[in-house]
Short mmCIF file of C-alpha atoms in Angstrom, two decimals:
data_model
loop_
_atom_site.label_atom_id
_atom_site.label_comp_id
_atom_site.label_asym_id
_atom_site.label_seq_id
_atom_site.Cartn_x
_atom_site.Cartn_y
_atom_site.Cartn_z
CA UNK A 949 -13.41 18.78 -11.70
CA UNK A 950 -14.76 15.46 -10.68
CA UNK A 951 -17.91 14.40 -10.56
CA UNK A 952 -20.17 13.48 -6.87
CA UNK A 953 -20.29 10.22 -8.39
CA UNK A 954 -16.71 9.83 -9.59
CA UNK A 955 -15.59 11.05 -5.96
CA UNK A 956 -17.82 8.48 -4.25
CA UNK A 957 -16.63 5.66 -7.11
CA UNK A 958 -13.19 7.01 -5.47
CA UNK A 959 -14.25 6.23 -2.05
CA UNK A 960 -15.68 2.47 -2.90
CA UNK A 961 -12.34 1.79 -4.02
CA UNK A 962 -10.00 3.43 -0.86
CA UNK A 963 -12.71 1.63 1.28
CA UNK A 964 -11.65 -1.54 -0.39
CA UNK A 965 -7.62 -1.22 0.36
CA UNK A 966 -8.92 -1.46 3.71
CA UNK A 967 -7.62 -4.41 5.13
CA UNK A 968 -8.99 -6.42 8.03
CA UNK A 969 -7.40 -10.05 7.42
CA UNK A 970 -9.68 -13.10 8.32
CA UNK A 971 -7.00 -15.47 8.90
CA UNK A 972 -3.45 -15.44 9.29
CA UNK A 973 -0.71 -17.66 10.31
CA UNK A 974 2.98 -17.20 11.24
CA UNK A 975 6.57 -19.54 9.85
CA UNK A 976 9.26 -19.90 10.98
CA UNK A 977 11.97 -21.76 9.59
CA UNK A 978 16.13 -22.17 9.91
CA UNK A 979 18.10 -18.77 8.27
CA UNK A 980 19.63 -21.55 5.43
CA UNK A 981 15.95 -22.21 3.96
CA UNK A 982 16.03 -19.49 0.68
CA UNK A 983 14.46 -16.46 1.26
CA UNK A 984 10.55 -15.80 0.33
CA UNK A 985 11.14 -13.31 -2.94
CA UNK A 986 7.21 -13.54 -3.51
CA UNK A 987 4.43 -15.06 -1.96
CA UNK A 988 2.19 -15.09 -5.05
CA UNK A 989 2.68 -17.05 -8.41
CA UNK A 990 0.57 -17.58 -11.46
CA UNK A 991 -1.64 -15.38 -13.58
CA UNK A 992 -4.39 -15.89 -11.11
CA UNK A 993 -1.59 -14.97 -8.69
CA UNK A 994 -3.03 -17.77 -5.73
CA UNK A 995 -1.06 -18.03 -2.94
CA UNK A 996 2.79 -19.50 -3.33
CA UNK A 997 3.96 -22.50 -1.56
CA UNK A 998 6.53 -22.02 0.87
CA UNK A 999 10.58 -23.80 0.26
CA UNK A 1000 11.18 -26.36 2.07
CA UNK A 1001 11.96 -25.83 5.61
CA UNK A 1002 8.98 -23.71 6.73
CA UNK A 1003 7.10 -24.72 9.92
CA UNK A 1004 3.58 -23.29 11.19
CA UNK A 1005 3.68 -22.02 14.90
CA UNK A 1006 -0.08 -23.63 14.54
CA UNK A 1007 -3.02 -21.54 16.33
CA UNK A 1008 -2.49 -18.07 17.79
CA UNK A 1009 -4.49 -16.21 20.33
CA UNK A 1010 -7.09 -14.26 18.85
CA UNK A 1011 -7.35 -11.91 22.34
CA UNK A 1012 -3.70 -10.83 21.76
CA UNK A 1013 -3.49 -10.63 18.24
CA UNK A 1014 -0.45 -10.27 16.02
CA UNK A 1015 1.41 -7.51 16.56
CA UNK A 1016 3.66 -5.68 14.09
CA UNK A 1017 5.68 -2.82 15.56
CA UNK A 1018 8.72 -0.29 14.04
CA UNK A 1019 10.32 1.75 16.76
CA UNK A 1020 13.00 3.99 15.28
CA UNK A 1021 15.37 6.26 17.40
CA UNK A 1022 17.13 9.43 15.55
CA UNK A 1023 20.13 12.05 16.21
CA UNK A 1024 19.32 15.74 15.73
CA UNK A 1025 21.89 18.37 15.36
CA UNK A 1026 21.06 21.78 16.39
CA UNK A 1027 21.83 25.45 15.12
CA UNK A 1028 22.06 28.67 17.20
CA UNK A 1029 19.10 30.54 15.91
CA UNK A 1030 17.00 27.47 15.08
CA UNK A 1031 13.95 26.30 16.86
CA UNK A 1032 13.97 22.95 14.83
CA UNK A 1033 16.91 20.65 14.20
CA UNK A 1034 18.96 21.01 10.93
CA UNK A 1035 19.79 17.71 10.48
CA UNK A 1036 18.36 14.21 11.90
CA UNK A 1037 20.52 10.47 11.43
CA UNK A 1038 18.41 7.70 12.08
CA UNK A 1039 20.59 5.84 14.84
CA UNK A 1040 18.19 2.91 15.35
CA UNK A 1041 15.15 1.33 13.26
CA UNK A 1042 13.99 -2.68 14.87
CA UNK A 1043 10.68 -4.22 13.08
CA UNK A 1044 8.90 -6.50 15.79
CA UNK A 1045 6.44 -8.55 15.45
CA UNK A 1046 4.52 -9.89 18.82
CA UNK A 1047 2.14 -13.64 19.05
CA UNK A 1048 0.99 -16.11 21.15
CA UNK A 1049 0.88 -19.64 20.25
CA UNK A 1050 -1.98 -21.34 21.82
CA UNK A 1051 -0.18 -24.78 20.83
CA UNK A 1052 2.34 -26.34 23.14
CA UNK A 1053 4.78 -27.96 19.99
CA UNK A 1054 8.12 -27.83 19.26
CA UNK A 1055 8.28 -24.94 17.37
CA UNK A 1056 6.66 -22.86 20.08
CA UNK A 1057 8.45 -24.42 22.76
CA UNK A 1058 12.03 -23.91 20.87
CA UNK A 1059 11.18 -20.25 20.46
CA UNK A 1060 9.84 -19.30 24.05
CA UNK A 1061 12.43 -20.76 25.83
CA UNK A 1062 15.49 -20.37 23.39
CA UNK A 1063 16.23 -23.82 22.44
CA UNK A 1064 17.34 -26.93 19.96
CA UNK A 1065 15.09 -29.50 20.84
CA UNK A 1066 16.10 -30.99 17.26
CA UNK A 1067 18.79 -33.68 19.10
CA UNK A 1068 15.88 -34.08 22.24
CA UNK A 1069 14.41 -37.71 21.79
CA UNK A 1070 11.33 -38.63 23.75
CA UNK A 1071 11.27 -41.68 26.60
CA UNK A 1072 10.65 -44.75 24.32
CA UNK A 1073 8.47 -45.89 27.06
CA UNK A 1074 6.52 -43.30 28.67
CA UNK A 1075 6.91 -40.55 25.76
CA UNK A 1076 8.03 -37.81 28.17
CA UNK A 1077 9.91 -35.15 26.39
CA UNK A 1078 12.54 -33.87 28.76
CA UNK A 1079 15.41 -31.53 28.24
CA UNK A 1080 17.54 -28.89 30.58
CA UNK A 1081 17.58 -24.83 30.13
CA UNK A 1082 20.79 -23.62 29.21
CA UNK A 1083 22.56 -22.09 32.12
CA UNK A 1084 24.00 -19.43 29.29
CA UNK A 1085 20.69 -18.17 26.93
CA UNK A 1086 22.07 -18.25 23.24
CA UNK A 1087 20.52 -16.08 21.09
CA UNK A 1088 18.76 -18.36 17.96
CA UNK A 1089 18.10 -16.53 14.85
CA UNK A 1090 16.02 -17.88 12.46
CA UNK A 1091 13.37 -16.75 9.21
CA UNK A 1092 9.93 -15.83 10.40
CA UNK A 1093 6.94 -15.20 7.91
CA UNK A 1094 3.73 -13.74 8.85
CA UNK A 1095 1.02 -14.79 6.36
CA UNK A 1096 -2.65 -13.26 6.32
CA UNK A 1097 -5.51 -13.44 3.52
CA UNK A 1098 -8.34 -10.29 3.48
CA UNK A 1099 -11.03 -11.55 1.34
CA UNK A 1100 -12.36 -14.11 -0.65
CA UNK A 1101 -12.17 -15.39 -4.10
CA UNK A 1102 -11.36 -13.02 -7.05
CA UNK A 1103 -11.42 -10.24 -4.09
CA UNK A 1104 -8.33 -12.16 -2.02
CA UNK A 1105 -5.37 -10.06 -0.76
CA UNK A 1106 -2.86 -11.32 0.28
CA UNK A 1107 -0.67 -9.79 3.40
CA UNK A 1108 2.86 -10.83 4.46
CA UNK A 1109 5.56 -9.39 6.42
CA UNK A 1110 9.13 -11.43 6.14
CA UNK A 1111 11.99 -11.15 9.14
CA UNK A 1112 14.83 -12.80 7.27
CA UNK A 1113 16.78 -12.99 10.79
CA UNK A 1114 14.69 -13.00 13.64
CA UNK A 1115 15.04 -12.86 17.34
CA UNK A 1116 13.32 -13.40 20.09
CA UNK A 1117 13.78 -9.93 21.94
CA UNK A 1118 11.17 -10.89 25.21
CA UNK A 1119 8.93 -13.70 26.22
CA UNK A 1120 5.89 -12.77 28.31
CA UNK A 1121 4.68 -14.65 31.14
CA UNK A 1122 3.00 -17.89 31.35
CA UNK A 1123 -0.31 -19.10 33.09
CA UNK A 1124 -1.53 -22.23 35.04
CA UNK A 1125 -4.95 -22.41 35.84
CA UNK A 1126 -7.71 -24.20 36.66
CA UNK A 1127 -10.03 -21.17 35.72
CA UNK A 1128 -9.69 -18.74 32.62
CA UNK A 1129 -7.05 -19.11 30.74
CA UNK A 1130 -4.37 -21.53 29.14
CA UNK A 1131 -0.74 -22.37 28.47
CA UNK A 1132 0.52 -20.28 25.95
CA UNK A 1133 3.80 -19.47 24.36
CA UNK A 1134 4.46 -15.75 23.92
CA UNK A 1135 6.95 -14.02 22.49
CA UNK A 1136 8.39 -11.00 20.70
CA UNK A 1137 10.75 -10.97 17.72
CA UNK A 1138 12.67 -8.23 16.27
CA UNK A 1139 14.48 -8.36 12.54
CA UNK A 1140 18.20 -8.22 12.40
CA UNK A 1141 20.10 -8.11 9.33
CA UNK A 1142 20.35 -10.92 7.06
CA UNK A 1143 24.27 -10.35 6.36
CA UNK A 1144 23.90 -12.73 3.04
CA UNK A 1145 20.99 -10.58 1.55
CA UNK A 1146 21.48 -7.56 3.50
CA UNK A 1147 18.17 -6.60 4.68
CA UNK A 1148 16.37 -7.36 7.83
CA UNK A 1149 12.74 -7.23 6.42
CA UNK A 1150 10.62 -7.90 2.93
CA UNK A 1151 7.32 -6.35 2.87
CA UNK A 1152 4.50 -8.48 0.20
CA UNK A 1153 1.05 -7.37 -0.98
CA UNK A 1154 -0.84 -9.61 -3.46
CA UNK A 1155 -3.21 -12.00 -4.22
CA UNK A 1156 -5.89 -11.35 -7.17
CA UNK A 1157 -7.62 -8.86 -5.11
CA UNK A 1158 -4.89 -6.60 -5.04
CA UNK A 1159 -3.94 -7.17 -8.45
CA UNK A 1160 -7.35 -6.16 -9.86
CA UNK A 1161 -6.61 -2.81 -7.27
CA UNK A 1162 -3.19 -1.86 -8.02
CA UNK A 1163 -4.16 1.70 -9.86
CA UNK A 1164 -6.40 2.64 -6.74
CA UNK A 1165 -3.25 1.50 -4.73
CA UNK A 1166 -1.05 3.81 -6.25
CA UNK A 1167 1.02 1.72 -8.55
CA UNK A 1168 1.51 1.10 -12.32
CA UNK A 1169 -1.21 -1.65 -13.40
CA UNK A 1170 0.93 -1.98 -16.27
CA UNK A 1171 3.92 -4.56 -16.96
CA UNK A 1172 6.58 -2.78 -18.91
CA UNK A 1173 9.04 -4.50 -21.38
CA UNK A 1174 11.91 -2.80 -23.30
CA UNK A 1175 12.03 -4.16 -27.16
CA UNK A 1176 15.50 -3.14 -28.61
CA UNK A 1177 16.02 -4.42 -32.27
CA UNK A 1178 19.46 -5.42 -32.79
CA UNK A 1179 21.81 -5.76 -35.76
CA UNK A 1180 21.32 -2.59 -37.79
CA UNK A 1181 18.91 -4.11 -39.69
CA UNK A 1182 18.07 -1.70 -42.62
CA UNK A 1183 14.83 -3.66 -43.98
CA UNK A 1184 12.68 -6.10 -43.72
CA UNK A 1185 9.92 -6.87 -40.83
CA UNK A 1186 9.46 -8.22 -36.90
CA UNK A 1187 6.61 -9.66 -35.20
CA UNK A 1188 5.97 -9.38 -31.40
CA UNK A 1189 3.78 -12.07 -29.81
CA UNK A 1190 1.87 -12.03 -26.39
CA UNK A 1191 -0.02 -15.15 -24.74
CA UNK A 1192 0.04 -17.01 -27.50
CA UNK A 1193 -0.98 -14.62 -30.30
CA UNK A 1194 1.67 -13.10 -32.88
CA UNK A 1195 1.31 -9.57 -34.42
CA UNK A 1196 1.27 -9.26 -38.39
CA UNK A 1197 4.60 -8.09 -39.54
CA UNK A 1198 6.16 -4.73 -38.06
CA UNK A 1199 8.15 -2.67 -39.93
CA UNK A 1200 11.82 -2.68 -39.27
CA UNK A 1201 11.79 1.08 -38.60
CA UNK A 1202 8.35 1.32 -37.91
CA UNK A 1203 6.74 4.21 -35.44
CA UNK A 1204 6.24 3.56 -31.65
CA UNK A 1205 2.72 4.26 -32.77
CA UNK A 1206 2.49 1.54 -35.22
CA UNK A 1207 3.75 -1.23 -32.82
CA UNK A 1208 1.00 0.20 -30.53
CA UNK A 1209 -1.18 -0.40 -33.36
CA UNK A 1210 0.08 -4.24 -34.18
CA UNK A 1211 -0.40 -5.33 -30.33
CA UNK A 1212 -3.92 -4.29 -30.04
CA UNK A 1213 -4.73 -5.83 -33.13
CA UNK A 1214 -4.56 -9.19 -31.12
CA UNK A 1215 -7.45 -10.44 -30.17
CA UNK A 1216 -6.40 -11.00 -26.63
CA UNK A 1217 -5.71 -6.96 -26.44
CA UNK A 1218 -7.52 -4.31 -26.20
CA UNK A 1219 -7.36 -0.95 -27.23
CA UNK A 1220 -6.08 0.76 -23.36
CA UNK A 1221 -4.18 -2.22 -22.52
CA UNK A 1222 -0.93 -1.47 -24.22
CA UNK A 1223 0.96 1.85 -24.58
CA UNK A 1224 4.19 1.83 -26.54
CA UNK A 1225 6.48 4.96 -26.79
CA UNK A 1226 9.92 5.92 -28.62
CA UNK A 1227 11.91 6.48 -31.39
CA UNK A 1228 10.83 5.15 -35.16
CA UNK A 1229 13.10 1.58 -34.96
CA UNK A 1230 13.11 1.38 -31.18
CA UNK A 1231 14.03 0.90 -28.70
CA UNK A 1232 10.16 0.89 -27.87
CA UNK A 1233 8.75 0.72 -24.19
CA UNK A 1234 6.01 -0.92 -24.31
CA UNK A 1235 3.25 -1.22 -21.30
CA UNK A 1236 0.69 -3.74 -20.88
CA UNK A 1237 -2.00 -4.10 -18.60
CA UNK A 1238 -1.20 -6.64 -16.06
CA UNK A 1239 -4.30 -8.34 -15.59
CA UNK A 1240 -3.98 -9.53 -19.36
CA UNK A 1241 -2.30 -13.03 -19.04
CA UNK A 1242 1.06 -13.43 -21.14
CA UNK A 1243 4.47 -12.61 -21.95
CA UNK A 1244 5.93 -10.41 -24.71
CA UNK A 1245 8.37 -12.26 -26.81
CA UNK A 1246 9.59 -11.06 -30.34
CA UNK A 1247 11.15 -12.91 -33.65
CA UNK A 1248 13.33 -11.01 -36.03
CA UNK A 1249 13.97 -13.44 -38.34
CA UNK A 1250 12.57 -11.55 -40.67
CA UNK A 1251 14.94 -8.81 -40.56
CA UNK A 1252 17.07 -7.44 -43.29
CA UNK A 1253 19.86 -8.54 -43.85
CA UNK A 1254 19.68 -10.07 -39.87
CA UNK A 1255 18.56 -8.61 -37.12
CA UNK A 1256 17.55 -9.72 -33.53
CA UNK A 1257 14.49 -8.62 -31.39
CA UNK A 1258 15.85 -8.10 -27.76
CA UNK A 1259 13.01 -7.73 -24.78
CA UNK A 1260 14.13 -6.74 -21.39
#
């Protein structure tokens, strides 16, 4: 039974998953530029730049927000004699996402109105950028990333929610005035499918905040690696190295508790941040604690008569 204090400990940490962002921008970029697979690198796991190709809308109205939305539609099949469906399809499920740029540029300009300004060239002279509105609307698809930071410092998460191909479903209106108010560029986009990758949406939590939080989040804090040692070696020894430190000399059939023992004999390990489990000569599962900065790696030159050390 828990304790009062390990329930409110419990408490301090849900209150910190919750996430009010302090700033937050949105891409946009063509459906060729690659698609975002993380927006974190590094051990310290700062922010990623974006490829090439990415574009900031610039400032967006604080009043309005930025809104994500999922609207999902369903079939249900009923059964004489049953008050409830027995069976439900989902028929429809569209991710939106809803902004207003405060900035008249290109990119918000493009967007609202539905098109390629990319061939439009300004009057040499007088720098007037004009241009006509299709009679027919084409629909432009293109990659939209919402970016947003909660935090500071060793506390940062990072938020991001990816449309791999966007479009804009509605604009909303525009206003000219002399009193409150402003020009702005709003608009609503919904995630189709990328047919190349075959999603219409990638979801991203990180940042060093939510790397130092991942138990309290629900997920494994641990990195795991699969050692397999190859050859039918039937002596000799293996080492296993991680950042930069090399265990003594494993036994070729040795115990899963034994490599266990070997990795937190390094002195950038400590006992709790590595769990190994299997059978005596592998293959061995090994866990380690993913705030510890490294890679596993293994040599089995030592093996006899050869032998390799495979990690997956």
């Amino acid at each position: 039974m828990p304790s009062k204090v390990a329930q409110l400990e419990i408490a301090r940490h849900q209150r910190e998953l919750i996430l009010k962002p302090r700033a937050a921008h949105v891409f946009g970029a063509p459906t060729t530029t690659p698609v975002v697979l993380n927006i974190t690198e590094g051990p310290s796991s700062q922010l990623a730049e974006l490829p090439t190709g990415y574009y900031d809308f610039g400032l967006l109205d604080k009043e309005d927000a930025i809104t994500l939305s999922r609207e999902m539609e369903k079939a249900d099949i009923n059964a004489i004699g049953y008050s409830n469906p027995v069976r439900s399809d989902i028929t429809s499920d569209i991710f939106g996402m809803a902004f207003k740029g405060l900035e008249t540029n290109r990119f918000n300009i493009e967007t609202n109105l539905g098109v390629d300004l990319s061939g439009v060239t300004p009057d040499p002279v007088t720098g007037e950028v004009s241009f006509d509105q299709p009679a027919v609307a084409l629909i432009r698809r293109q990659r939209y990333m919402l970016l947003s930071e909660v935090g500071s410092g060793v506390d940062t998460i990072y938020f991001g929610r990816q449309f791999l191909a966007g479009e804009v479903a509605e604009t909303g209106e525009q206003t000219i005035t002399d009193g409150e108010g402003y020009l702005g560029w709003p608009f609503t986009v919904n995630a189709m499918v990328d047919t190349d990758y075959g999603v219409s949406v990638r979801h991203h939590f990180g940042g060093p905040g939510w790397k130092n939080l991942l138990e309290e989040a629900g997920f494994d804090p641990k990195v795991t690696y699969v050692v397999t040692i190859g050859g039918s070696p039937t002596g000799g020894t293996f080492t296993l190295s991680f950042g930069g430190q090399t265990t003594a000399p494993i036994a070729f059939n040795a115990t899963a508790a034994a490599v266990q023992a070997a990795l937190e004999a390094l002195s950038n390990l400590d006992p709790g941040d590595v769990t190994v489990t299997g059978t005596a000569g592998g293959p061995y599962t090994v866990k380690i604690d993913v705030a510890k900065v490294g890679t596993l790696t293994g040599s089995g030159a030592s093996l006899t008569p050869s032998g390799t050390v495979t990690i997956s």
